[in-house]
Short mmCIF file of C-alpha atoms in Angstrom, two decimals:
data_model
loop_
_atom_site.label_atom_id
_atom_site.label_comp_id
_atom_site.label_asym_id
_atom_site.label_seq_id
_atom_site.Cartn_x
_atom_site.Cartn_y
_atom_site.Cartn_z
CA MET A 82 -14.07 4.03 -5.55
CA PHE A 83 -10.60 4.76 -6.89
CA VAL A 84 -7.64 1.75 -6.44
CA ALA A 85 -4.02 1.93 -5.98
CA THR A 86 -1.78 -0.90 -6.07
CA ASN A 87 1.96 -0.94 -5.84
CA ARG A 88 3.80 -4.32 -6.43
CA LEU A 89 6.57 -4.71 -3.74
CA PHE A 90 9.57 -7.04 -4.80
CA VAL A 91 11.36 -8.05 -1.31
CA PRO A 92 13.93 -11.09 -1.23
CA GLN A 93 12.50 -13.89 0.69
CA ASP A 94 15.04 -13.33 3.48
CA GLN A 95 14.07 -9.83 4.27
CA ALA A 96 10.11 -10.45 4.14
CA GLU A 97 9.48 -10.80 7.70
CA GLU A 98 11.19 -7.38 8.46
CA PHE A 99 9.75 -6.05 5.44
CA GLU A 100 6.41 -6.79 6.80
CA ARG A 101 7.11 -5.85 10.38
CA HIS A 102 8.04 -1.77 9.27
CA PHE A 103 5.51 -1.62 6.45
CA VAL A 104 2.84 -2.59 8.54
CA GLY A 105 3.95 -0.44 11.21
CA THR A 106 4.09 2.38 8.86
CA MET A 107 0.29 1.64 7.70
CA ARG A 108 -1.15 1.68 11.28
CA THR A 109 0.79 4.79 12.37
CA PHE A 110 0.15 7.06 9.06
CA LEU A 111 -3.03 5.80 7.47
CA PRO A 112 -5.63 6.09 9.91
CA GLY A 113 -7.53 9.25 9.30
CA VAL A 114 -6.53 9.78 5.90
CA PRO A 115 -9.26 11.62 4.03
CA GLY A 116 -11.21 9.66 1.79
CA LEU A 117 -9.00 6.28 2.38
CA ARG A 118 -11.37 3.44 2.71
CA ARG A 119 -9.26 0.50 3.06
CA SER A 120 -5.51 -0.67 3.35
CA THR A 121 -4.25 -4.34 2.36
CA LEU A 122 -0.79 -5.67 2.50
CA LEU A 123 -0.87 -8.86 0.52
CA ARG A 124 1.67 -11.37 0.96
CA PRO A 125 3.17 -13.45 -2.15
CA THR A 126 1.94 -17.10 -2.01
CA GLU A 127 4.64 -18.37 -4.21
CA PRO A 128 8.78 -17.16 -4.38
CA GLY A 129 9.21 -14.56 -6.56
CA GLN A 130 6.02 -12.87 -6.70
CA PRO A 131 5.72 -9.63 -4.93
CA TYR A 132 3.75 -7.96 -2.23
CA VAL A 133 1.03 -6.24 -2.89
CA SER A 134 -0.34 -2.90 -1.01
CA VAL A 135 -3.56 -2.03 -1.95
CA ASN A 136 -5.38 1.39 -1.05
CA GLU A 137 -8.91 1.83 -1.75
CA PHE A 138 -10.08 5.88 -1.89
CA GLU A 139 -13.22 6.84 -2.30
CA SER A 140 -11.74 8.97 -5.33
CA GLU A 141 -9.16 9.96 -7.40
CA ALA A 142 -9.02 13.41 -5.90
CA ASP A 143 -8.79 11.56 -2.51
CA PHE A 144 -5.61 9.44 -3.34
CA LEU A 145 -3.95 12.54 -5.48
CA ALA A 146 -4.30 14.66 -2.18
CA TRP A 147 -3.03 11.86 -0.27
CA MET A 148 -0.12 11.93 -2.53
CA SER A 149 0.87 15.40 -1.93
CA SER A 150 -0.13 15.24 1.70
CA ALA A 151 2.17 15.61 4.84
CA SER A 152 0.96 12.03 5.97
CA PHE A 153 2.56 10.71 2.40
CA ARG A 154 5.47 12.51 3.21
CA GLN A 155 5.87 11.30 6.55
CA ALA A 156 5.13 7.41 6.24
CA HIS A 157 7.79 7.40 3.45
CA ALA A 158 10.40 9.35 5.22
CA HIS A 159 9.40 7.91 8.50
CA ASN A 160 11.11 4.77 7.36
CA PRO A 161 13.94 4.92 5.05
CA GLY A 162 14.74 1.64 6.28
CA LEU A 163 12.08 -0.13 4.55
CA ALA A 164 13.46 0.80 0.97
CA LYS A 165 16.43 -1.51 1.79
CA HIS A 166 14.27 -4.56 1.50
CA VAL A 167 12.40 -3.39 -1.46
CA THR A 168 14.36 -4.23 -4.78
CA SER A 169 11.69 -2.78 -6.96
CA ASN A 170 8.40 -1.63 -6.93
CA ALA A 171 5.28 -0.56 -9.55
CA VAL A 172 2.40 1.87 -9.00
CA GLU A 173 -0.59 0.98 -10.71
CA THR A 174 -4.07 2.48 -10.24
CA PHE A 175 -7.79 1.48 -11.15
CA GLN A 176 -11.35 2.25 -11.23
CA PRO A 177 -13.37 -0.60 -10.58
CA THR A 178 -16.04 -1.93 -13.79
CA GLU A 179 -17.83 -4.35 -10.98
CA ASP A 180 -17.98 -4.61 -7.79
CA LEU A 181 -19.73 -7.82 -6.54
CA VAL A 182 -19.95 -8.30 -2.58
CA LEU A 183 -21.04 -11.89 -1.62
CA ALA A 184 -20.90 -11.87 2.01
CA PRO A 185 -21.91 -9.29 4.45
#
């Protein structure tokens, strides 16, 4: 498994519109991406914290292929209005060392 996160800082007064745009883009462009297991948008629980987009891929190769795919370009070009909501962001990637699943 390979995990890519994107920390997205959004002003509180734009949060609702940001969520609507981001979730719409996820639902439109992510189904069918090869190797993508799961995509989650996490809402902050405290003021000043970022949203976090978490994408779980089968492999780093799948993630890199998606980054250079038409689907990725369309998702990011499809919604240029989304950029007006994000004041800054940071992409981070991870390889799990342990994945303990406690419930089915």
